[in-house]
Every structure is written in C-alpha cells, then in structure tokens.
Short mmCIF file of C-alpha atoms in Angstrom, two decimals:
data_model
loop_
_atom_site.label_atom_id
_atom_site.label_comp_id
_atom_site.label_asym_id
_atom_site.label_seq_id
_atom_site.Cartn_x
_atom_site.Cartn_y
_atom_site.Cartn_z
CA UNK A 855 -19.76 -15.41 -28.10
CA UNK A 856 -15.94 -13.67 -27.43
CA UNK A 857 -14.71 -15.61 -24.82
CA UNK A 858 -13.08 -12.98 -21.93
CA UNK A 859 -9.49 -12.88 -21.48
CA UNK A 860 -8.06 -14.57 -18.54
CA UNK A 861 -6.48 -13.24 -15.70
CA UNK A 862 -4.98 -14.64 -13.01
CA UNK A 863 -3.96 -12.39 -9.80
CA UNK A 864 -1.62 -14.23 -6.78
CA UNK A 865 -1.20 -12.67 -3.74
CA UNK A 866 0.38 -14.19 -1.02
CA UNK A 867 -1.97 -12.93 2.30
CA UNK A 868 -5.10 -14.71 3.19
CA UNK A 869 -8.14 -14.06 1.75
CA UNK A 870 -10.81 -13.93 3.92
CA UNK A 871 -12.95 -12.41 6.40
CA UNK A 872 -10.29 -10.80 8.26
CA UNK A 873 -7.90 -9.49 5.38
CA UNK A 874 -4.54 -6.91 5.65
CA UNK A 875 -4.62 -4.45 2.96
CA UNK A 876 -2.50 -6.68 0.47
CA UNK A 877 -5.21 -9.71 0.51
CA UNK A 878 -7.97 -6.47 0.18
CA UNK A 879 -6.31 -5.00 -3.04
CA UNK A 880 -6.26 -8.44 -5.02
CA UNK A 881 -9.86 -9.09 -4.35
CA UNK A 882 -11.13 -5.26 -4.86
CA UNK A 883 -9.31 -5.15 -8.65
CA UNK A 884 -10.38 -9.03 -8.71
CA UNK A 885 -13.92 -7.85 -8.94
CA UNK A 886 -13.35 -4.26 -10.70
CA UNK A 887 -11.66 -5.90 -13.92
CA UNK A 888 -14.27 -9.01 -13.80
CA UNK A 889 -16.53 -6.62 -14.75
CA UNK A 890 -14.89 -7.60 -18.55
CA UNK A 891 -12.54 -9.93 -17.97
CA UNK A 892 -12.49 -13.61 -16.39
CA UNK A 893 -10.40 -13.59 -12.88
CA UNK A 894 -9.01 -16.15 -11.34
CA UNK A 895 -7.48 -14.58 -7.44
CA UNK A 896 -5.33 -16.84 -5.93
CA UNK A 897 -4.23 -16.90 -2.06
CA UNK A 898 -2.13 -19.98 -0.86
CA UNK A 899 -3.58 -19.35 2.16
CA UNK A 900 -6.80 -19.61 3.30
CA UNK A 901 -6.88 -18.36 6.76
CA UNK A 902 -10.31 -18.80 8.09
CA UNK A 903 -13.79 -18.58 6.52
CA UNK A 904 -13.91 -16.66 3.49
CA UNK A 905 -15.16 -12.84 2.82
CA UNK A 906 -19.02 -12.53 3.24
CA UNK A 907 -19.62 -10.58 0.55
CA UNK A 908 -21.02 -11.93 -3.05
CA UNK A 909 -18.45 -12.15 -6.09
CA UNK A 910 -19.10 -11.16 -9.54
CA UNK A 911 -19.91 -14.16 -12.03
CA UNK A 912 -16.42 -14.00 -13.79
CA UNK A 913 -14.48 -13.56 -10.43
CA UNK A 914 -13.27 -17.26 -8.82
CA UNK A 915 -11.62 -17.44 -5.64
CA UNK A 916 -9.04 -20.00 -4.73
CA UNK A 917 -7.55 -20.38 -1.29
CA UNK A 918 -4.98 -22.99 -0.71
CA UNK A 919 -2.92 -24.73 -2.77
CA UNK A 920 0.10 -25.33 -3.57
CA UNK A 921 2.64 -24.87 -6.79
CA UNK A 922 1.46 -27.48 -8.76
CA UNK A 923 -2.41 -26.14 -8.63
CA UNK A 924 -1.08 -22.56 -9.28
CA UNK A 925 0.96 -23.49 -12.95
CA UNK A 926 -1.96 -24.94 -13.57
CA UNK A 927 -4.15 -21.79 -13.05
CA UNK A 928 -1.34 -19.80 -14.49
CA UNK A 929 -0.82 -22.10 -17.71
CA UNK A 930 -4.48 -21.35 -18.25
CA UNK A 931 -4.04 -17.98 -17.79
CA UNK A 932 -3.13 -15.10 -20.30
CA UNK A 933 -1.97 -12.26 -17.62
CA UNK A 934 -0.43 -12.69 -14.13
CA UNK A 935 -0.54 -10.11 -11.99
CA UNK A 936 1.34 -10.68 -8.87
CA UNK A 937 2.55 -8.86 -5.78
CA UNK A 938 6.12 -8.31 -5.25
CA UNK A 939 6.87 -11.11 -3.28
CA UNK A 940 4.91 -13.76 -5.54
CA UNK A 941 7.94 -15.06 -7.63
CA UNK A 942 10.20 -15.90 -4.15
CA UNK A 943 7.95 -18.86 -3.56
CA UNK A 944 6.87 -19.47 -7.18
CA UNK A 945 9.66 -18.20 -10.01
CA UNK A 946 8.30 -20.03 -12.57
CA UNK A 947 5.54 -17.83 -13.07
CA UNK A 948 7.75 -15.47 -14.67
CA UNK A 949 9.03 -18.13 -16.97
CA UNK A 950 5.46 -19.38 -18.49
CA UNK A 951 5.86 -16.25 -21.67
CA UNK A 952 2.37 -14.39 -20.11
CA UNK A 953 2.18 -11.34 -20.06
CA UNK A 954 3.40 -10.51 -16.36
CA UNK A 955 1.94 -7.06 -14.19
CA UNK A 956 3.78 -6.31 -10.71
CA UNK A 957 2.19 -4.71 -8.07
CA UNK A 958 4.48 -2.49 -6.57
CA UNK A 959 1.76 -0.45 -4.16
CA UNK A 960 4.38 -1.53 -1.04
CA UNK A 961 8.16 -0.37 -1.10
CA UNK A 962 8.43 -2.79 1.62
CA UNK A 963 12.44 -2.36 1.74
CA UNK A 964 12.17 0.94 4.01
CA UNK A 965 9.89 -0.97 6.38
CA UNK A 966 12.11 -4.12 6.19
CA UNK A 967 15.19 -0.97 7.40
CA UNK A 968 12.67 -0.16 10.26
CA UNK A 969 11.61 -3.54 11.86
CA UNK A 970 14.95 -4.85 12.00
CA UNK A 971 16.83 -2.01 12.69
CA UNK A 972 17.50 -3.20 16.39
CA UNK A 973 19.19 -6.36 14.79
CA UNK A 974 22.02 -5.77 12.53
CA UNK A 975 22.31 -9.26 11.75
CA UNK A 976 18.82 -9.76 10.61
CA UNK A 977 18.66 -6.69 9.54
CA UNK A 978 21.11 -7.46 7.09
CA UNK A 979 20.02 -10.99 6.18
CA UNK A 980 16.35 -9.57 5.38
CA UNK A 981 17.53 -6.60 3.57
CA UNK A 982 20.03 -8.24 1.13
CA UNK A 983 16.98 -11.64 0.48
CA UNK A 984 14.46 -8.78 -0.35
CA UNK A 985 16.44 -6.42 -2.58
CA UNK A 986 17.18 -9.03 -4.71
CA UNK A 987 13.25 -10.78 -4.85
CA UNK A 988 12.31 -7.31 -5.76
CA UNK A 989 15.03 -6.79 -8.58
CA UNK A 990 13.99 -10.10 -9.90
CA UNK A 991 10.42 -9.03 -10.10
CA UNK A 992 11.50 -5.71 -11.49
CA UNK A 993 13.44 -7.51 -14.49
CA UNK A 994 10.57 -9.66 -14.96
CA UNK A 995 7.34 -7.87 -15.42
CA UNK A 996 5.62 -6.37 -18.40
CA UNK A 997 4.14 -3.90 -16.71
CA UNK A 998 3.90 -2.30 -13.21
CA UNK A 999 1.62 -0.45 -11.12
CA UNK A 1000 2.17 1.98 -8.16
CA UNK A 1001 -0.16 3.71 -5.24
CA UNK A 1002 0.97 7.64 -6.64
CA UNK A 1003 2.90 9.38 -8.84
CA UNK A 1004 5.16 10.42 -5.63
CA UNK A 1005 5.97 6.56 -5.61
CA UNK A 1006 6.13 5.96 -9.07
CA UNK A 1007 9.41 8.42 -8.94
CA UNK A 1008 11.10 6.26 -7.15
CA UNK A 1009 10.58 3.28 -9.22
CA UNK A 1010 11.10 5.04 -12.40
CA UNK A 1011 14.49 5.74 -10.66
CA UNK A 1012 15.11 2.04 -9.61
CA UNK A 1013 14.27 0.57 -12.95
CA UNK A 1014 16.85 3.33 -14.11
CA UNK A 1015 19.57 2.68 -12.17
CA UNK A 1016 18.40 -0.81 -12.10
CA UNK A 1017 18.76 -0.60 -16.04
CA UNK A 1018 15.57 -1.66 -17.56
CA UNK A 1019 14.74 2.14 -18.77
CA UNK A 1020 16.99 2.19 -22.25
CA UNK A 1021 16.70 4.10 -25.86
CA UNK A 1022 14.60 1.13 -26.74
CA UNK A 1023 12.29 1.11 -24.07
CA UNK A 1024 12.35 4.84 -24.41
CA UNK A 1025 11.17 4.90 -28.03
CA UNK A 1026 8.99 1.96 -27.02
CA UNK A 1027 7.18 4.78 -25.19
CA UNK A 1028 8.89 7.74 -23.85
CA UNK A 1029 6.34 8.82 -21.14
CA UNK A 1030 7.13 5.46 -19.18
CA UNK A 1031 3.57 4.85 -18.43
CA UNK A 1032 3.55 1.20 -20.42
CA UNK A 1033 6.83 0.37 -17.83
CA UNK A 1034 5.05 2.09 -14.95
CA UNK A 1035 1.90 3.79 -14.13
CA UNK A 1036 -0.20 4.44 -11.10
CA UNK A 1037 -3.33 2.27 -9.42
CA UNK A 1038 -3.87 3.87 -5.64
CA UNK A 1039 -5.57 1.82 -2.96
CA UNK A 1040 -9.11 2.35 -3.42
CA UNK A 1041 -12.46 2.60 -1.78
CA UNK A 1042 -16.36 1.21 -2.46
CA UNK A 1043 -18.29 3.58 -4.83
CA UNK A 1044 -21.34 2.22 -2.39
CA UNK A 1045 -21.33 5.20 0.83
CA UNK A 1046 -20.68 3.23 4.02
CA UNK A 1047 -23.33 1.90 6.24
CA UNK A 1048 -23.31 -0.47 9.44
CA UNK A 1049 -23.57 -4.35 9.34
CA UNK A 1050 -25.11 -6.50 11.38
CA UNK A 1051 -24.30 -10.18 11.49
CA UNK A 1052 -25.92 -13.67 11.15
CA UNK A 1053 -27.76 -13.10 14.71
CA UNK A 1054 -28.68 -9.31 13.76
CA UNK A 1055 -26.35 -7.50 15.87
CA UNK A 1056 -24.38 -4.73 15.02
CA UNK A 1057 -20.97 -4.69 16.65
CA UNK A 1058 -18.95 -1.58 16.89
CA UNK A 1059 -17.64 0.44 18.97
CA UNK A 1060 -20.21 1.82 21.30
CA UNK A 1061 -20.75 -1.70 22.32
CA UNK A 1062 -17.17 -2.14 23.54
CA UNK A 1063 -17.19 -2.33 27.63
CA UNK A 1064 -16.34 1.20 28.95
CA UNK A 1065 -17.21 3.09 26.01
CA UNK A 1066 -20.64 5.06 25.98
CA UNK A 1067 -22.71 6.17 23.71
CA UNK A 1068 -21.47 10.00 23.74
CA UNK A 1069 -18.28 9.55 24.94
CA UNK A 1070 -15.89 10.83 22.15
CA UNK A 1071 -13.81 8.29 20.56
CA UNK A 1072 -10.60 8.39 18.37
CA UNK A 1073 -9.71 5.51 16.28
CA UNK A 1074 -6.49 3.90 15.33
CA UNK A 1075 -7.53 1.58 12.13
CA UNK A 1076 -5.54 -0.99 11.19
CA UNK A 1077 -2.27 -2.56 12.76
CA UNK A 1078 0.19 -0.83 15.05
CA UNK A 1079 3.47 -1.40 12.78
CA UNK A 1080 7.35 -0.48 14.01
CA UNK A 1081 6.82 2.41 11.42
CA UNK A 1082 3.97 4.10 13.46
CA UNK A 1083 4.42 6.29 16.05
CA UNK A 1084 1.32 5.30 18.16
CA UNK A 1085 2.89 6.89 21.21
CA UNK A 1086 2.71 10.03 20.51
CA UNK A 1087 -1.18 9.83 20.55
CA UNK A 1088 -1.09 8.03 23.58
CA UNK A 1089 0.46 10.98 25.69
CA UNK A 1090 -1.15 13.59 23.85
CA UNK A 1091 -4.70 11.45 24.87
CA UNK A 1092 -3.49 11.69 28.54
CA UNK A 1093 -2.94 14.92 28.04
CA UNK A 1094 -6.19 15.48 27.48
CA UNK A 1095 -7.99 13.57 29.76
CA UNK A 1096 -7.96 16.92 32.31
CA UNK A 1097 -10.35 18.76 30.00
CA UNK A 1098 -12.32 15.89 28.44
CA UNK A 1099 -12.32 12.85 31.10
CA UNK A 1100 -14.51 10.53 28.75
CA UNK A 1101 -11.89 10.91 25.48
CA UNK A 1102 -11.43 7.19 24.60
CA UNK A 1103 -8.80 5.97 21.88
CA UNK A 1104 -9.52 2.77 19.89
CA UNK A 1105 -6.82 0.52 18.30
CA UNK A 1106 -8.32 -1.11 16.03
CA UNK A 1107 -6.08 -3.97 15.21
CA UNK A 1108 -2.68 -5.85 17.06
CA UNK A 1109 -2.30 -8.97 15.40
CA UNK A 1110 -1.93 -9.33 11.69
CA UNK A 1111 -4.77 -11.96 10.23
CA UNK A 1112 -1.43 -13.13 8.38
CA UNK A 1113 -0.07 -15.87 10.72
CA UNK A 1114 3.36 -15.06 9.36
CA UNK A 1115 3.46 -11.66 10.65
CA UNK A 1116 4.41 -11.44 13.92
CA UNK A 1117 3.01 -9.09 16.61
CA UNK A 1118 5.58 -6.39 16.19
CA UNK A 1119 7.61 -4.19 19.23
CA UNK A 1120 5.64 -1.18 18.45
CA UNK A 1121 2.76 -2.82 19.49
CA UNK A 1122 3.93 -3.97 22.81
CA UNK A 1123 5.36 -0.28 23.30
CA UNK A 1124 2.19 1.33 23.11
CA UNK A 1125 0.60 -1.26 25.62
CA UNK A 1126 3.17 -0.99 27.57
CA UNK A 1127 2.51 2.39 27.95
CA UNK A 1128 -0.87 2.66 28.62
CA UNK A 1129 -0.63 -0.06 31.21
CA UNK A 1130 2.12 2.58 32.90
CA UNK A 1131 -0.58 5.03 32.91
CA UNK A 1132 -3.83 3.13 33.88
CA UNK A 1133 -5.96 3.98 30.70
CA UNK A 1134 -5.96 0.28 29.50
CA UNK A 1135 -9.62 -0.33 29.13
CA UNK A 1136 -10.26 2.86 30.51
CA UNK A 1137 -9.92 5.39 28.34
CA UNK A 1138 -7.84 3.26 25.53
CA UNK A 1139 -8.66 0.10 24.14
CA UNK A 1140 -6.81 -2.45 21.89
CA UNK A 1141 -8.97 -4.48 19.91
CA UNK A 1142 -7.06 -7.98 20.09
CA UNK A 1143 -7.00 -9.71 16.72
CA UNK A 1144 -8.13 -8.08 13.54
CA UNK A 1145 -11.75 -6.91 12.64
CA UNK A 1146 -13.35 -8.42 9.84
CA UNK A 1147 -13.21 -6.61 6.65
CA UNK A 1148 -16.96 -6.44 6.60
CA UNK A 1149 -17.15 -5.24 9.80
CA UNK A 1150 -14.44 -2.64 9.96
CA UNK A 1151 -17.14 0.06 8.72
CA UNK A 1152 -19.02 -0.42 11.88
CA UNK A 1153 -16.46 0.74 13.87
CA UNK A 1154 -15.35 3.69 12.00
CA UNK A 1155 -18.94 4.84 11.88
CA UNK A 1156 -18.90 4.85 15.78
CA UNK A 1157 -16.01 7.38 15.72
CA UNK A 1158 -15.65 10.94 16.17
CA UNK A 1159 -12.24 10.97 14.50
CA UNK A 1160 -9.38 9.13 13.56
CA UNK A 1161 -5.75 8.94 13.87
CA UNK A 1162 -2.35 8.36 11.75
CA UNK A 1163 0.85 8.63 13.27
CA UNK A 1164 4.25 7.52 11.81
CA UNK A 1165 8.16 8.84 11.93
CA UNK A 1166 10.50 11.10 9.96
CA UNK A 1167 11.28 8.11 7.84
CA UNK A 1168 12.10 7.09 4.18
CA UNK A 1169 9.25 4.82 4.67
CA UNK A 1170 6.45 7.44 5.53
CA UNK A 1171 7.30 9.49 2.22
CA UNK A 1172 6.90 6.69 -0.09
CA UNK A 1173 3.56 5.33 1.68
CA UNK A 1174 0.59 4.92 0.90
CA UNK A 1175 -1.69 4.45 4.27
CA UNK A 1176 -4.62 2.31 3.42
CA UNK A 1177 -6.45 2.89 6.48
CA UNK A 1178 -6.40 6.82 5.69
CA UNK A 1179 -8.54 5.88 2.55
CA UNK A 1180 -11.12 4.22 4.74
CA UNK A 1181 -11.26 7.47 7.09
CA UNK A 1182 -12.12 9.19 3.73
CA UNK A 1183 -14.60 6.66 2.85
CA UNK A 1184 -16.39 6.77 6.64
CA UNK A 1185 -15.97 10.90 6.18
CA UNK A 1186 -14.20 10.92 9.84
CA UNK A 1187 -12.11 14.21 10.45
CA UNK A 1188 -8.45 13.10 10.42
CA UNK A 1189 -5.56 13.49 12.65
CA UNK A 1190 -2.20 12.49 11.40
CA UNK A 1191 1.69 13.41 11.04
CA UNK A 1192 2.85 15.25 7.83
CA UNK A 1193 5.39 14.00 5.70
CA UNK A 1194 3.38 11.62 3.00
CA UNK A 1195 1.07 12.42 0.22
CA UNK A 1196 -2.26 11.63 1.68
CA UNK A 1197 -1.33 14.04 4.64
CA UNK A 1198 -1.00 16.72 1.66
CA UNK A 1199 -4.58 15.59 0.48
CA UNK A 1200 -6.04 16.25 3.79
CA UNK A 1201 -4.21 19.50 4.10
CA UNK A 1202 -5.23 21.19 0.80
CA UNK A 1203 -9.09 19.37 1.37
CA UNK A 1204 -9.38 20.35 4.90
CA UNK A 1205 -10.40 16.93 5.91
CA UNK A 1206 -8.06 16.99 9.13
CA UNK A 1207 -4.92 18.32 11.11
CA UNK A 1208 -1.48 17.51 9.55
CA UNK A 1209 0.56 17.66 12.29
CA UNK A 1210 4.64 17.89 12.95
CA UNK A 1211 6.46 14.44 14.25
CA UNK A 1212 6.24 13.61 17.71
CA UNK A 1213 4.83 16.80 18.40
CA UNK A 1214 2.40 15.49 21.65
CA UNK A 1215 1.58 19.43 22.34
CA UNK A 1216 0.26 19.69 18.68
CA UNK A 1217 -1.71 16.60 18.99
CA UNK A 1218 -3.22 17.53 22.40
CA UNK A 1219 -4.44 20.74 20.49
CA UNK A 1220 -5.75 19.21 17.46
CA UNK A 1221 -7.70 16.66 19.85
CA UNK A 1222 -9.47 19.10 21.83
CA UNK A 1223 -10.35 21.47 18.35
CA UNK A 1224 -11.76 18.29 16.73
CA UNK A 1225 -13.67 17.25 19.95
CA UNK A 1226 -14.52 20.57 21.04
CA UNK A 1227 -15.52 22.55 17.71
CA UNK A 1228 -18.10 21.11 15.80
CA UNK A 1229 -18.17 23.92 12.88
CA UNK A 1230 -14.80 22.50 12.48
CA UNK A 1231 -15.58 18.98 12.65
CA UNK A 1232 -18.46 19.02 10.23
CA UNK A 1233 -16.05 20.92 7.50
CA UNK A 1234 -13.40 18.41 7.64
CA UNK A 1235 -16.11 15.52 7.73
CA UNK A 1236 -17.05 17.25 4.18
CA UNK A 1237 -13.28 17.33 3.33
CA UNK A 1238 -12.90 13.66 3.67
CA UNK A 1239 -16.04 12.64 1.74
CA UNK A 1240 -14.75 14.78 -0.95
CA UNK A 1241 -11.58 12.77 -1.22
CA UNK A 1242 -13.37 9.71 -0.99
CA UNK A 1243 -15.13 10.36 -4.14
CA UNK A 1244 -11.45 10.53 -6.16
CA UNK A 1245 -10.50 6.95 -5.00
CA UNK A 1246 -13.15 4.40 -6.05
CA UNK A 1247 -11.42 0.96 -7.26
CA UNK A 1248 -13.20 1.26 -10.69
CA UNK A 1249 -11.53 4.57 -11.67
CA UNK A 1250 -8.32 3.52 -9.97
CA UNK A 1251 -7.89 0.55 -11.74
CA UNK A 1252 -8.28 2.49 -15.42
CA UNK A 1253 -4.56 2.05 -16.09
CA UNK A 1254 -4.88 -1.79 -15.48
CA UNK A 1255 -7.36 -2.42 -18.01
CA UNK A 1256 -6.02 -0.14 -20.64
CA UNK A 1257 -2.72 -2.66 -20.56
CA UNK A 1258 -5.48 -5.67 -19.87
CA UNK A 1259 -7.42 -4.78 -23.47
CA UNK A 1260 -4.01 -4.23 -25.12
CA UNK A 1261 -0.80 -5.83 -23.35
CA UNK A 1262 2.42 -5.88 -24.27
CA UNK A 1263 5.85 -7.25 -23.25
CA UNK A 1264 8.63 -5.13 -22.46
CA UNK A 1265 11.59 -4.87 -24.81
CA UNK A 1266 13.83 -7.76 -23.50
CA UNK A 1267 15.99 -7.06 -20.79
CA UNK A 1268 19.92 -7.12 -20.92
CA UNK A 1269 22.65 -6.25 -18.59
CA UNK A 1270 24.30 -2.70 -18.87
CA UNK A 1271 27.60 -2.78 -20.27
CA UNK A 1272 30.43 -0.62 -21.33
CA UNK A 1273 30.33 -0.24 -25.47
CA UNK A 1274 32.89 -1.76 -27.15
CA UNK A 1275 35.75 0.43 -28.78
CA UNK A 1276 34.17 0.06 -32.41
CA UNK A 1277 30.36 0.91 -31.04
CA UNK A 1278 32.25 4.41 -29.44
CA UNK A 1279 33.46 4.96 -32.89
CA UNK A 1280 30.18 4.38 -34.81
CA UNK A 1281 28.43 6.64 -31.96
CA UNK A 1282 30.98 9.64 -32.76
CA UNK A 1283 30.77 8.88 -36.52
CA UNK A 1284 27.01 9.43 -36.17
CA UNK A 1285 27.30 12.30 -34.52
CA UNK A 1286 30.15 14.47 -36.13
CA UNK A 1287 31.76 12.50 -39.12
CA UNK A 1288 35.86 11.86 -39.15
CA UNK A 1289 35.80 15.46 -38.01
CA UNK A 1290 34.70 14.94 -34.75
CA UNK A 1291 36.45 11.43 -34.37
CA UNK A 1292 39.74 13.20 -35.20
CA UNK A 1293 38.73 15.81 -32.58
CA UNK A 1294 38.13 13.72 -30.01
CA UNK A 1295 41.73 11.56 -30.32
CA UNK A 1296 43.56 14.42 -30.57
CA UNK A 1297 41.90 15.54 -26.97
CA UNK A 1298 42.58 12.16 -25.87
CA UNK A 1299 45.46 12.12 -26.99
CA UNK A 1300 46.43 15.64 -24.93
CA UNK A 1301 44.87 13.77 -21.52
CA UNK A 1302 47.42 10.79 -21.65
CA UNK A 1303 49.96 13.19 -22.40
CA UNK A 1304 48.99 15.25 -19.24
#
C-alpha cells in the first residue's frame, strides 16, 4: 500500500476547546487534506482541554512542545505549512529543504498600525520586528495562500516590490497562482445545530440572566479588537431602546483564549460605555472569556441578527472577518460597515445591511427594519445560507491540495540588483543589433552633453 504524503501544519495559537480563528484554520484544513494525506498539526501551546470533536484517522494533534520535538516532526515531514509568524520562534524550519506553504490569511501589519497607534515608540518597535518576520517568510516559502483575490493583490504587489516575482518565476508560471493563490476561511458542510454538553444542557443565549426567550437579540461574535468599531452599535442600540425596550446586544467574546493577547482598549471602551449608560446586563451583555468552539453555534442560533463593525482603515479592506462566515453558516441576517469584501457579498446576496462608518443613525434604522420586518428578515436569512454554501473548507482548500499532489519549490531567490554595463549591452544587442546600441550612445551621449 502507497504510503500518504506527510504534512506537517504549525500554528502558533492554542488548540483547543476555546480556539481564535488562527488555531480554527490549522485544524479545519488539518482534517480537510487528511482526507488523502497524513497530518501532523502542531500548537506549542496547549491551552486547556482539547477540541471535543473526533479527528480523522490520518489527522494527529500535538499540543506542547518545544523546538527540539517540532524538527523532529518537521524532519519527518515532506510539507510545512506554517502561519506567518511560525519561523520568528522556529527559523530553521525554513532551512530543512521541504517544501514550505505560508499562510498569509492575516495582513496583520495594518492591525499591528492600529493597536499601537497611541504609542509611537511601540508602535515603531512592533512595526519594524514584524515587517521583517513577514519578509523572511515571504522569501522563504514555496507557495502561499490568501483569504481572497482582493488580498492576494496586495501580496502579489509585496512579493513584487519585495522582488521574488522575476522573468524566471514569470515563465515558471505567468498567472502567479503556483507563488500565490487563494484558500478563504471556511465553514462545516454539516448545517448548524445546538449542542448540549456532558450534563445535557444546552447553553446559549436565552439562558443568559436578563435575556428572555422573545426578547430580540443582536450578537457581536468573536473578540472586540482596536480595529472594531463596537461603539457605534452601542449608541445606535440605545437609540433604540425607545421603540423596542427588550433589544439586547451580545458580545460574544473579551478575552482572547491566547494568553499572549492582551485584553485590548477597544474592549474597555465599549464597557466603559455601556456602564455610562446603565445597559450593562441590562440590555447588553459581554460574555467574559471566550466560548468554546463547539459551543459558539449555540449562541448564534439564539440570535435574531448579528453585527460587524470596524473603521475606515487599511486594515478593514484587506480583511477577511471570520466571524461573518459563521453568521453565514447560522443564516443570521447581518449588520455591518462597508468597506471589505464580505460586506460586498452580503450586499449583492441580500443577506444584511452594509452600512456607512460610524453612521449610529444608519444603524438605528437597520436595527429596527431587521427587528421589525420579518419579510425582510427571512430574505436575508436566505441570503446568508446561500453564501454559506460557497465557503465549505473542502472546496476552499482545492488550491492546497493541487500544490500538496504536485509541489514545487520556487525558483531560488536573489537580491535585485542593477545589471552590470556588459548585461545592458547584451539586453540592447538582443533587442535591436549594433543599430540600436549605436542609437542609444549617441542619445546618451546628447544627455551628458545637455
């Protein structure tokens, strides 16, 4: 019997039963390409008990560890396929000769520009470290992978200007897709339906103290980052509260189940906030912690709708919001600000109101049609399942196994430089004979003259 080919996949997030959306896309494609190939996903953290649910036969799991267990994984290993902050803490992995994929689904440096942008010193410090772990991933990888095509402009223009795209890269394949192609964040082909835990209980929101059973909910999934603009759907909830006194808003997660991350200013903003205005535990809720990734379909399955808000930034055109894709899945209607790709998806789908920034009379509005107009709601319900049924992790992760079955390493990489005298002359040669040379030292000639 063939034996399968190897693959190893690193992430640096804990894998368990509370997960951020990094930890959640290495063990989703983990279990996707086991379906033919033998994974290895490795977490050098293991951060609590690990996920509940079963793992396919050629799918192993290691949590903890440190360098010395990982090249030993890795030396066993035929592929690597690593986040984009792997090689800080281990750059030997991209000195072993495997073939090497990046995951480059987070252009963290525009949120690094917005959580330090109060602090010009650390700011500065952060900015300048990251660049240059990213670069070094950049010049290292054999192949990359992106959330969309809107992101994988960008990086086609950073390897550019970075200068890994040449002529021989170029007629190594001129589309760029064997540099660069696109894997987006996906969702369970399985429709969603409520858990209930060791003891039989279902937890979710309806069972949350001061939220009842018909009261009309909005939920906020996921963390409250410096790059949200969660206070914009705070007033425009207040603003509500005349016409529908029993509107409750759900944040569903303050505290990163990394134990690196910090809990960020944003997030003590928005409490701050509500405490000003008496709707903590009233009519808006934080969720402390982080909800299980099991779980987290319980609670979105209580709501009516959900929310997204972020900022004119850099950083909202070039995301990719996670959480929007579990909306989708949970076929909730969706409130959010424009400016990003999925926003355009819900726009075109009708799954939701795309709304302007900061725009609290335009999110008071969009509240009350959602809540009040149920023709309305059911369409955009409709609008999100359809979307939901474009992002399953199987289909998404196409481009992965293509370069999986058949991988390749990148022409080898070597600093841009000017061309020598004799390489200008061989170029012009090429191109024109001793006419054109003569031609062009007679008009250079003429410019020194000038």
């Amino acid at each position: 019997m063939e034996s399968k080919t190897k693959i190893l996949i690193i992430t640096l997030e804990p894998i368990a039963q509370k997960m951020a959306g990094p930890a959640i896309r290495a063990l989703e494609l983990g279990k996707v390409l086991a379906e033919k190939f033998s994974v290895v996903v490795f977490s050098p953290v293991e951060g609590g008990p690990p996920p509940k649910d079963p793992l396919p036969e050629s799918l192993t799991l290691v949590r903890g560890g440190g360098a010395r267990a990982l090249r030993t994984l890795a030396e066993a290993s035929e592929t690597i396929f690593i986040q984009s902050n792997v090689l800080k803490p281990y750059p030997f992995l991209s000195q072993l000769g495997k073939f090497l994929i990046l995951d480059l689904y987070d252009p963290y440096l525009f949120s690094i520009l917005v959580q330090y942008k109060n602090d010009r010193t650390q700011a500065s410090a952060s900015y300048r470290m990251m660049h240059q772990v990213l670069e070094a991933h950049m010049l290292a990888c054999d192949f990359a992978v992106c959330a969309s095509e809107r992101q994988r402009d960008y990086w086609i223009g950073r390897f550019c200007a970075q200068g890994r795209i040449t002529p021989e890269l170029y007629e190594f394949d001129p589309s760029l897709r064997k540099l660069i192609d696109v894997v987006p964040y996906g969702l369970p082909e399985k429709p969603p339906e409520k858990n209930t835990s060791e003891k039989g209980e279902v937890k979710g929101l309806r069972e949350i103290p001061g939220i009842g059973p018909d009261d009309p909910v909005l939920i906020w999934g996921g963390g409250i980052w410096d790059w949200f603009d969660p206070l914009t759907v705070i007033e425009a909830t207040k603003a509500c509260l005349t016409d529908i006194p029993n509107l409750r808003l759900v944040f569903m997660g303050t505290k990163s189940p990394n134990p690196k991350v910090d809990v960020m200013d944003m997030t003590k903003r928005a409490r701050a906030l509500t405490d000003s205005y008496d709707l903590t535990d009233k009519n808006i809720f934080f969720l402390d912690g982080w909800v299980p990734y099991e779980e987290r379909v319980n609670y979105l399955l209580d709501a009516t709708a959900a929310v997204s808000a972020h900022f004119d930034l850099p950083e909202t055109r070039f995301s990719f919001r996670t959480r929007i894709l579990d909306y989708f899945w949970c076929g909730l209607p969706i409130l959010t600000t424009a400016g990003d790709g999925l926003g355009e998806l819900i726009e075109k789908h009708n799954a939701g109101c795309v709304l302007p920034y900061e725009d609290v009379g335009a999110w008071s509005a969009a509240i009350k049609k959602v809540i009040a107009d149920e023709t309305a709601r059911k369409a955009m319900q409709s609008g999100s399942r359809l979307i939901a049924s474009t992002f399953h992790w199987r289909s998404n992760a196409l481009p992965l196994k293509r370069f999986l079955e058949n991988p390749h390493h990148l022409p080898r990489y070597e600093k841009i430089t000017m061309p020598s005298l004799g390489e200008r002359l061989r170029a012009v040669y090429r191109r024109g004979g001793k006419e054109l040379i003569v031609k062009r030292s007679v008009e250079l000639f003429n410019d020194i003259l000038k």
